[in-house]
CSV table of C-alpha atoms in Angstrom, one decimal:
chain,number,residue,atom,x,y,z
A,1,MET,CA,110.7,15.3,90.1
A,2,ILE,CA,110.4,15.8,86.4
A,3,PRO,CA,112.6,18.7,85.1
A,4,LEU,CA,110.7,21.9,84.2
A,5,PHE,CA,111.9,21.9,80.6
A,6,SER,CA,110.8,18.3,80.0
A,7,ALA,CA,107.4,19.1,81.7
A,8,GLY,CA,107.0,22.1,79.4
A,9,LYS,CA,107.7,20.0,76.3
A,10,ILE,CA,105.3,17.3,77.3
A,11,ALA,CA,102.6,19.9,78.1
A,12,LEU,CA,103.1,21.7,74.8
A,13,GLY,CA,102.9,18.3,73.0
A,14,SER,CA,99.6,17.6,74.8
A,15,ILE,CA,98.2,21.1,73.8
A,16,LYS,CA,99.2,20.6,70.1
A,17,SER,CA,97.7,17.1,70.0
A,18,ALA,CA,94.2,18.5,70.9
A,19,LYS,CA,94.1,21.7,69.0
A,20,LEU,CA,90.4,22.3,69.1
A,21,ARG,CA,90.2,21.6,72.9
A,22,SER,CA,93.2,23.8,73.6
A,23,THR,CA,91.8,26.6,71.3
A,24,LEU,CA,88.4,26.6,73.1
A,25,THR,CA,90.2,26.7,76.5
A,26,ILE,CA,92.4,29.6,75.4
A,27,LEU,CA,89.4,31.4,73.9
A,28,GLY,CA,87.7,31.5,77.3
A,29,ILE,CA,90.8,33.2,78.9
A,30,VAL,CA,91.2,35.6,75.9
A,31,ILE,CA,87.6,36.8,76.3
A,32,GLY,CA,87.9,37.2,80.0
A,33,VAL,CA,91.2,39.0,80.1
A,34,ALA,CA,90.3,41.2,77.1
A,35,ALA,CA,87.1,42.2,78.8
A,36,VAL,CA,89.0,43.0,82.0
A,37,ILE,CA,91.7,45.1,80.3
A,38,ALA,CA,89.3,46.9,77.9
A,39,ASN,CA,86.7,47.7,80.6
A,40,VAL,CA,89.3,48.9,83.2
A,41,SER,CA,91.0,51.0,80.5
A,42,LEU,CA,87.6,52.5,79.5
A,43,GLY,CA,86.9,53.3,83.2
A,44,ALA,CA,90.2,55.1,83.5
A,45,SER,CA,89.6,56.9,80.2
A,46,PHE,CA,86.2,58.1,81.4
A,47,ASN,CA,87.7,59.3,84.6
A,48,GLN,CA,90.4,61.2,82.7
A,49,HIS,CA,87.7,62.6,80.4
A,50,PHE,CA,85.6,63.9,83.3
A,51,THR,CA,88.7,65.5,84.9
A,52,ASN,CA,89.7,67.2,81.6
A,53,GLU,CA,86.1,68.5,81.2
A,54,VAL,CA,86.1,70.1,84.6
A,55,THR,CA,89.6,71.5,84.1
A,56,ASN,CA,88.6,73.0,80.7
A,57,LEU,CA,85.8,74.9,82.5
A,58,GLY,CA,88.1,77.1,84.4
A,59,SER,CA,91.3,77.5,86.4
A,60,ASN,CA,90.5,76.7,90.0
A,61,PHE,CA,87.1,78.3,89.4
A,62,ILE,CA,84.4,79.3,91.9
A,63,TYR,CA,81.1,80.1,90.3
A,64,ILE,CA,78.2,81.9,92.0
A,65,GLN,CA,74.9,82.0,90.2
A,66,GLY,CA,72.0,84.1,91.4
A,67,MET,CA,68.8,82.2,91.9
A,68,GLU,CA,66.8,85.4,92.0
A,69,PRO,CA,67.1,88.6,89.9
A,70,LYS,CA,68.9,91.7,91.1
A,71,ILE,CA,71.1,90.1,93.8
A,72,PHE,CA,74.6,90.8,92.6
A,73,TYR,CA,75.8,94.4,92.0
A,74,ASP,CA,79.3,96.0,92.1
A,75,ASN,CA,79.3,95.7,95.9
A,76,GLU,CA,79.0,91.9,95.8
A,77,MET,CA,81.6,91.8,93.0
A,78,LYS,CA,84.1,93.6,95.3
A,79,ILE,CA,83.3,91.3,98.2
A,80,VAL,CA,84.2,88.3,96.1
A,81,GLU,CA,87.3,90.1,94.6
A,82,ASN,CA,88.6,91.1,98.0
A,83,THR,CA,88.2,87.6,99.6
A,84,PRO,CA,91.6,86.2,100.5
A,85,GLY,CA,92.6,83.4,98.1
A,86,VAL,CA,90.8,84.9,95.1
A,87,SER,CA,93.1,86.0,92.3
A,88,GLY,CA,90.6,86.9,89.5
A,89,VAL,CA,86.9,87.7,89.1
A,90,SER,CA,84.5,88.4,86.3
A,91,PRO,CA,80.8,89.3,86.4
A,92,LEU,CA,78.5,87.2,84.2
A,93,LYS,CA,75.1,87.9,82.8
A,94,ALA,CA,73.3,85.9,80.1
A,95,GLN,CA,70.2,86.5,78.0
A,96,THR,CA,69.0,84.9,74.7
A,97,ALA,CA,68.8,87.4,71.9
A,98,GLU,CA,68.5,87.5,68.1
A,99,VAL,CA,71.8,87.7,66.2
A,100,THR,CA,71.6,88.8,62.6
A,101,TYR,CA,74.5,88.1,60.2
A,102,MET,CA,74.3,88.5,56.4
A,103,SER,CA,70.5,88.8,56.5
A,104,GLN,CA,70.2,85.6,58.6
A,105,THR,CA,68.8,85.7,62.1
A,106,LYS,CA,69.4,83.1,64.8
A,107,ASN,CA,68.5,82.9,68.6
A,108,VAL,CA,71.9,82.9,70.4
A,109,MET,CA,72.9,83.1,74.1
A,110,ILE,CA,74.5,86.5,74.8
A,111,SER,CA,76.8,86.6,77.8
A,112,GLY,CA,77.9,89.9,79.3
A,113,VAL,CA,81.4,89.3,80.8
A,114,GLY,CA,84.3,91.3,82.3
A,115,ALA,CA,87.8,91.7,80.9
A,116,ASP,CA,89.2,88.9,83.1
A,117,TYR,CA,86.6,86.3,82.0
A,118,ASP,CA,88.9,84.6,79.6
A,119,GLU,CA,91.4,83.9,82.4
A,120,VAL,CA,89.0,82.8,85.1
A,121,ALA,CA,86.8,80.7,82.7
A,122,ASN,CA,89.8,79.4,80.7
A,123,THR,CA,88.3,80.7,77.4
A,124,LYS,CA,90.9,80.4,74.6
A,125,LEU,CA,90.6,82.3,71.3
A,126,GLN,CA,91.2,80.8,67.9
A,127,LYS,CA,91.5,84.3,66.3
A,128,GLY,CA,91.6,87.8,67.5
A,129,THR,CA,91.9,89.3,71.0
A,130,PHE,CA,89.7,89.3,74.1
A,131,ILE,CA,87.6,92.1,75.5
A,132,ASN,CA,89.4,94.8,77.6
A,133,ASP,CA,88.1,97.4,80.0
A,134,ASN,CA,88.0,100.1,77.3
A,135,ASP,CA,86.0,98.2,74.7
A,136,GLY,CA,82.5,99.3,73.6
A,137,TYR,CA,80.4,97.5,71.1
A,138,VAL,CA,82.6,94.5,70.4
A,139,ALA,CA,81.9,90.8,70.5
A,140,ILE,CA,83.7,87.5,71.0
A,141,VAL,CA,81.9,84.8,69.0
A,142,GLY,CA,81.7,81.2,70.1
A,143,TYR,CA,83.1,78.6,67.7
A,144,ASP,CA,79.8,77.0,66.8
A,145,VAL,CA,78.1,80.4,66.3
A,146,ALA,CA,80.9,81.5,64.0
A,147,ASN,CA,81.2,78.3,62.0
A,148,GLU,CA,77.9,76.4,62.1
A,149,ASN,CA,75.0,78.7,62.9
A,150,PHE,CA,75.0,80.7,59.8
A,151,ASP,CA,75.4,79.8,56.1
A,152,ARG,CA,78.6,81.9,55.9
A,153,ASN,CA,81.2,81.8,58.6
A,154,ILE,CA,81.7,84.8,60.9
A,155,SER,CA,85.3,86.2,60.9
A,156,VAL,CA,87.2,88.7,63.0
A,157,ARG,CA,86.3,92.3,62.0
A,158,ASN,CA,82.9,91.3,60.6
A,159,SER,CA,79.8,93.0,62.0
A,160,ILE,CA,76.8,91.3,63.6
A,161,ASN,CA,73.5,92.8,64.8
A,162,ILE,CA,72.1,91.8,68.2
A,163,THR,CA,68.5,92.5,69.1
A,164,PHE,CA,67.8,92.4,72.8
A,165,ARG,CA,64.4,92.1,74.4
A,166,VAL,CA,63.9,94.9,77.0
A,167,GLY,CA,60.9,94.6,79.1
A,168,GLU,CA,57.9,92.7,77.8
A,169,ASN,CA,57.4,94.3,74.3
A,170,GLU,CA,60.3,96.5,73.6
A,171,THR,CA,63.4,95.5,71.7
A,172,VAL,CA,66.8,97.2,71.2
A,173,SER,CA,69.1,96.4,68.3
A,174,LYS,CA,72.8,97.2,68.3
A,175,THR,CA,75.7,96.5,65.9
A,176,PHE,CA,78.8,94.8,67.3
A,177,ARG,CA,82.2,94.4,65.7
A,178,VAL,CA,83.6,90.8,66.0
A,179,LYS,CA,86.9,91.1,68.0
A,180,GLY,CA,87.6,87.4,68.4
A,181,ILE,CA,86.5,83.8,67.7
A,182,ILE,CA,86.6,81.3,70.5
A,183,GLN,CA,88.6,78.2,70.0
A,184,ASN,CA,86.5,75.0,70.0
A,185,PRO,CA,87.0,73.8,73.6
A,186,LYS,CA,85.6,70.3,72.9
A,187,ASN,CA,84.0,70.5,76.4
A,188,THR,CA,80.6,68.9,76.3
A,189,PHE,CA,80.1,67.3,79.7
A,190,VAL,CA,79.9,70.1,82.2
A,191,GLN,CA,79.8,73.9,81.7
A,192,ALA,CA,78.3,76.7,83.6
A,193,TYR,CA,77.9,78.5,80.3
A,194,ASN,CA,78.8,77.0,77.0
A,195,ASP,CA,81.0,79.6,75.4
A,196,ASN,CA,81.1,77.5,72.3
A,197,THR,CA,77.5,78.4,71.5
A,198,ALA,CA,77.4,81.9,72.8
A,199,VAL,CA,78.4,85.5,72.0
A,200,LEU,CA,80.4,87.4,74.6
A,201,ILE,CA,80.1,91.2,75.0
A,202,PRO,CA,81.3,93.6,77.6
A,203,ILE,CA,78.9,93.4,80.6
A,204,ASN,CA,78.8,97.2,81.0
A,205,VAL,CA,77.5,97.5,77.4
A,206,MET,CA,74.9,94.8,78.0
A,207,ASN,CA,73.6,96.5,81.2
A,208,GLU,CA,73.6,99.9,79.4
A,209,ILE,CA,71.4,98.4,76.6
A,210,LEU,CA,69.1,96.7,79.1
A,211,GLY,CA,68.9,99.6,81.4
A,212,GLU,CA,70.1,97.5,84.4
A,213,LYS,CA,73.0,97.5,86.9
A,214,ASP,CA,72.9,94.0,88.3
A,215,TYR,CA,74.8,90.8,87.4
A,216,GLY,CA,73.5,87.3,87.0
A,217,GLY,CA,76.5,85.7,88.6
A,218,VAL,CA,80.1,85.9,89.4
A,219,PHE,CA,83.0,83.7,88.0
A,220,ALA,CA,86.1,83.8,90.3
A,221,MET,CA,89.5,82.1,90.3
A,222,ALA,CA,91.2,80.8,93.4
A,223,ASP,CA,95.0,81.2,93.9
A,224,ASP,CA,95.7,77.5,94.6
A,225,PRO,CA,93.8,74.3,93.9
A,226,ALA,CA,94.8,73.0,97.3
A,227,THR,CA,92.9,75.8,99.1
A,228,ILE,CA,90.0,76.2,96.7
A,229,GLU,CA,87.5,74.7,99.1
A,230,ASN,CA,88.6,77.1,102.0
A,231,THR,CA,88.5,80.0,99.6
A,232,SER,CA,85.0,79.0,98.4
A,233,ASP,CA,83.7,78.7,101.9
A,234,GLU,CA,85.1,82.1,102.8
A,235,VAL,CA,83.3,83.6,99.7
A,236,ASP,CA,80.1,81.9,100.7
A,237,LYS,CA,80.3,83.3,104.3
A,238,ARG,CA,81.0,86.9,103.1
A,239,LEU,CA,78.3,86.9,100.5
A,240,SER,CA,75.7,85.4,102.9
A,241,ARG,CA,76.6,88.0,105.5
A,242,ASP,CA,76.3,90.8,102.9
A,243,LEU,CA,72.9,89.5,101.8
A,244,GLY,CA,71.5,89.4,105.4
A,245,ILE,CA,71.6,85.6,106.0
A,246,SER,CA,72.0,84.9,109.7
A,247,GLU,CA,74.4,82.3,111.1
A,248,ARG,CA,71.5,80.0,111.9
A,249,GLU,CA,70.2,80.2,108.4
A,250,PHE,CA,73.7,79.8,106.9
A,251,GLU,CA,73.7,76.1,107.8
A,252,ASP,CA,70.7,75.6,105.5
A,253,LYS,CA,71.9,75.7,102.0
A,254,ASP,CA,68.4,76.4,100.7
A,255,SER,CA,68.3,79.7,102.5
A,256,ARG,CA,70.7,81.3,100.1
A,257,PRO,CA,69.4,83.3,97.1
A,258,TYR,CA,72.4,82.0,95.1
A,259,MET,CA,74.1,78.7,94.1
A,260,LEU,CA,77.8,78.4,94.7
A,261,ILE,CA,79.9,75.6,93.1
A,262,ASN,CA,83.7,75.2,92.8
A,263,GLN,CA,86.0,73.0,90.8
A,264,ALA,CA,86.8,70.7,93.7
A,265,ASP,CA,83.1,70.0,94.2
A,266,ILE,CA,82.6,69.0,90.6
A,267,LEU,CA,85.8,66.9,90.6
A,268,LYS,CA,84.5,65.0,93.6
A,269,GLN,CA,81.2,64.3,91.8
A,270,THR,CA,82.9,63.3,88.5
A,271,ASP,CA,85.3,61.0,90.5
A,272,MET,CA,82.3,59.3,92.1
A,273,MET,CA,80.7,58.9,88.7
A,274,ALA,CA,83.9,57.5,87.1
A,275,ALA,CA,84.4,55.2,90.1
A,276,ALA,CA,80.9,53.8,89.8
A,277,LEU,CA,81.2,53.4,86.0
A,278,SER,CA,84.6,51.7,86.4
A,279,SER,CA,83.3,49.4,89.1
A,280,PHE,CA,80.4,48.4,86.9
A,281,LEU,CA,82.6,47.7,83.9
A,282,THR,CA,85.1,45.8,86.0
A,283,SER,CA,82.3,43.6,87.5
A,284,VAL,CA,81.1,42.7,84.0
A,285,ALA,CA,84.7,41.9,83.0
A,286,LEU,CA,85.3,39.7,86.1
A,287,ILE,CA,82.1,37.8,85.3
A,288,SER,CA,83.5,37.1,81.8
A,289,LEU,CA,86.8,36.0,83.4
A,290,LEU,CA,84.9,33.7,85.9
A,291,VAL,CA,83.1,32.1,83.0
A,292,GLY,CA,86.4,31.6,81.2
A,293,SER,CA,88.0,30.0,84.3
A,294,ILE,CA,85.0,27.6,84.6
A,295,GLY,CA,85.5,26.7,81.0
A,296,ILE,CA,89.2,25.9,81.6
A,297,MET,CA,88.3,23.7,84.5
A,298,ASN,CA,85.7,21.8,82.5
A,299,ILE,CA,88.0,21.2,79.6
A,300,MET,CA,90.9,20.2,81.8
A,301,LEU,CA,88.5,17.7,83.5
A,302,VAL,CA,87.5,16.3,80.1
A,303,SER,CA,91.2,16.1,79.3
A,304,VAL,CA,91.9,14.0,82.4
A,305,THR,CA,89.1,11.6,81.5
A,306,GLU,CA,90.4,11.3,77.9
A,307,ARG,CA,94.0,10.8,79.0
A,308,THR,CA,93.3,8.2,81.7
A,309,LYS,CA,95.3,5.5,79.9
A,310,GLU,CA,98.1,7.9,79.3
A,311,ILE,CA,98.2,8.8,83.0
A,312,GLY,CA,98.3,5.0,83.9
A,313,LEU,CA,101.1,4.5,81.4
A,314,LEU,CA,103.1,7.4,82.8
A,315,LYS,CA,102.7,6.0,86.4
A,316,SER,CA,103.8,2.5,85.3
A,317,LEU,CA,106.9,4.1,83.8
A,318,GLY,CA,107.8,5.5,87.2
A,319,PHE,CA,106.2,9.0,87.2
A,320,THR,CA,105.0,9.9,90.7
A,321,GLY,CA,101.7,11.4,91.6
A,322,PHE,CA,103.5,14.7,92.1
A,323,ASP,CA,105.0,14.4,88.5
A,324,ILE,CA,101.5,13.9,87.1
A,325,LEU,CA,100.2,16.9,89.1
A,326,PHE,CA,103.1,19.0,87.9
A,327,LEU,CA,102.5,18.1,84.2
A,328,PHE,CA,98.9,19.0,84.4
A,329,MET,CA,99.6,22.2,86.3
A,330,ILE,CA,102.2,23.2,83.7
A,331,GLU,CA,99.7,22.6,80.9
A,332,SER,CA,97.1,24.8,82.6
A,333,ILE,CA,99.6,27.6,83.2
A,334,LEU,CA,100.8,27.5,79.6
A,335,LEU,CA,97.2,27.8,78.5
A,336,GLY,CA,96.8,30.7,80.8
A,337,VAL,CA,100.0,32.3,79.4
A,338,PHE,CA,98.8,32.0,75.8
A,339,GLY,CA,95.4,33.3,76.7
A,340,GLY,CA,96.9,36.2,78.6
A,341,VAL,CA,99.1,37.3,75.7
A,342,LEU,CA,96.2,37.1,73.2
A,343,GLY,CA,93.7,38.5,75.7
A,344,SER,CA,95.9,41.5,76.5
A,345,THR,CA,96.5,42.2,72.8
A,346,VAL,CA,92.8,42.0,72.0
A,347,GLY,CA,91.8,44.0,75.1
A,348,ILE,CA,94.3,46.8,74.3
A,349,ALA,CA,93.2,46.9,70.6
A,350,GLY,CA,89.5,46.9,71.6
A,351,ALA,CA,89.9,49.7,74.2
A,352,TYR,CA,92.0,51.8,71.9
A,353,GLY,CA,89.4,51.5,69.1
A,354,VAL,CA,86.4,52.4,71.5
A,355,GLU,CA,88.3,55.3,73.1
A,356,ASN,CA,89.1,56.8,69.7
A,357,PHE,CA,85.6,56.3,68.5
A,358,LEU,CA,84.2,58.1,71.6
A,359,ASN,CA,86.9,60.8,71.5
A,360,LEU,CA,88.1,59.7,75.0
A,361,PRO,CA,91.7,60.1,76.3
A,362,VAL,CA,93.7,56.9,75.6
A,363,VAL,CA,94.7,55.5,79.0
A,364,PHE,CA,96.8,52.3,79.2
A,365,PRO,CA,98.7,52.0,82.5
A,366,PHE,CA,101.5,49.5,82.2
A,367,SER,CA,100.3,48.0,85.5
A,368,LEU,CA,97.0,47.2,83.8
A,369,ILE,CA,98.6,45.1,81.1
A,370,THR,CA,100.8,43.3,83.6
A,371,ALA,CA,97.8,42.7,85.9
A,372,GLY,CA,95.8,41.3,83.0
A,373,PHE,CA,98.5,38.9,82.0
A,374,LEU,CA,99.1,37.8,85.7
A,375,VAL,CA,95.3,37.3,86.1
A,376,ALA,CA,95.3,35.0,83.1
A,377,VAL,CA,98.2,32.9,84.5
A,378,ILE,CA,96.6,32.7,87.9
A,379,VAL,CA,93.2,31.7,86.4
A,380,GLY,CA,95.0,29.0,84.4
A,381,PHE,CA,96.8,27.8,87.6
A,382,VAL,CA,93.7,27.8,89.9
A,383,SER,CA,91.4,26.3,87.3
A,384,GLY,CA,93.9,23.4,86.7
A,385,VAL,CA,94.4,22.5,90.4
A,386,TYR,CA,91.4,20.2,90.8
A,387,PRO,CA,91.8,18.4,87.5
A,388,ALA,CA,95.5,18.0,88.1
A,389,ARG,CA,94.9,16.6,91.6
A,390,LYS,CA,92.3,14.2,90.2
A,391,ALA,CA,94.8,12.9,87.6
A,392,ALA,CA,97.6,12.6,90.3
A,393,LYS,CA,95.4,10.4,92.5
A,394,MET,CA,94.6,7.8,89.8
A,395,LYS,CA,95.8,4.3,90.4
A,396,PRO,CA,98.0,2.9,87.5
A,397,VAL,CA,96.1,-0.4,87.3
A,398,ASP,CA,92.7,1.3,87.1
A,399,SER,CA,94.0,3.9,84.6
A,400,LEU,CA,95.4,1.2,82.2
A,401,ARG,CA,92.1,-0.8,82.4
A,402,HIS,CA,90.0,2.3,81.5
A,403,GLU,CA,88.1,2.2,78.2
């Protein structure tokens, strides 16, 4: 058997002697491997992005939104608050109103919230402090409202005027002092309410202005992510019992006058979306890799035909069929190695550029790069098997006579 080092030198010489053919062969692998690494990395980045989006929405949150008016009152709030596994709760009520600042008026979503809303909804402030139980006419302004909606930026301690619609034709205007500015959450995929484009005020003040006592919904926080589904189910049972829903009707989700979602449910949905997207991207990449492997096989077959006399000469010098097979296989594997190194580099660079452009988390598992490289070597090996066997089976006399 020919030594591995000698076989490598001969294979490298063959690759160098046909630069264009070798380049085209390697290019097919580069494109396939780069596509696999870039697409799988993008799939992982989207998965991480979706997870971050849901996490940014709240800490182990359970959100209950009334589908009809005047469903949730203080009694329902206490039911949710007293459910085992619930560590925090805030009422929530939203209405579009006119916000006037420095003689400019814009339509903005006004959300009435409780003092614990910042914790249960994971709302972080860029400046100032959040609402407390003793606050009156104060407001927490969303990042976009403070920095983009008006010609001049809104700052802490500024005053804004909010005009609410009460009934069909009546309006009520009140002046609020800005107590805090919400930090830009960069959360654009999923939100129950987008705090970024809203103004938050104490819910008791909002109800006082509107002459109402009900809440639009309830934002709650579970103690533990591991038990959030059980806690959510218990909240659902207690609320449905309070609202007069029978056990038979309870099995019908449409029978409830409210919608209940939790962080675990949304994470499941986003995981399914990410898995579907990742599968699609990987399928496209594998098609590219298949095309590349076919290209390797075709070019190696051409190489066998072009080197028929060389094969005959080698056999006449004492090289066995196995030696010829070994030489061609080494050449195929080397092409795979070169293509794998270049493909991995191009794939990583491409994925990094796209992920930065789309503001996605940069995810590059080491196993992904290793897998991409191994795939290239395996593709080179498998694609070279048939041409190598064909070369090994040639008869020396016929090979030397070939024109």
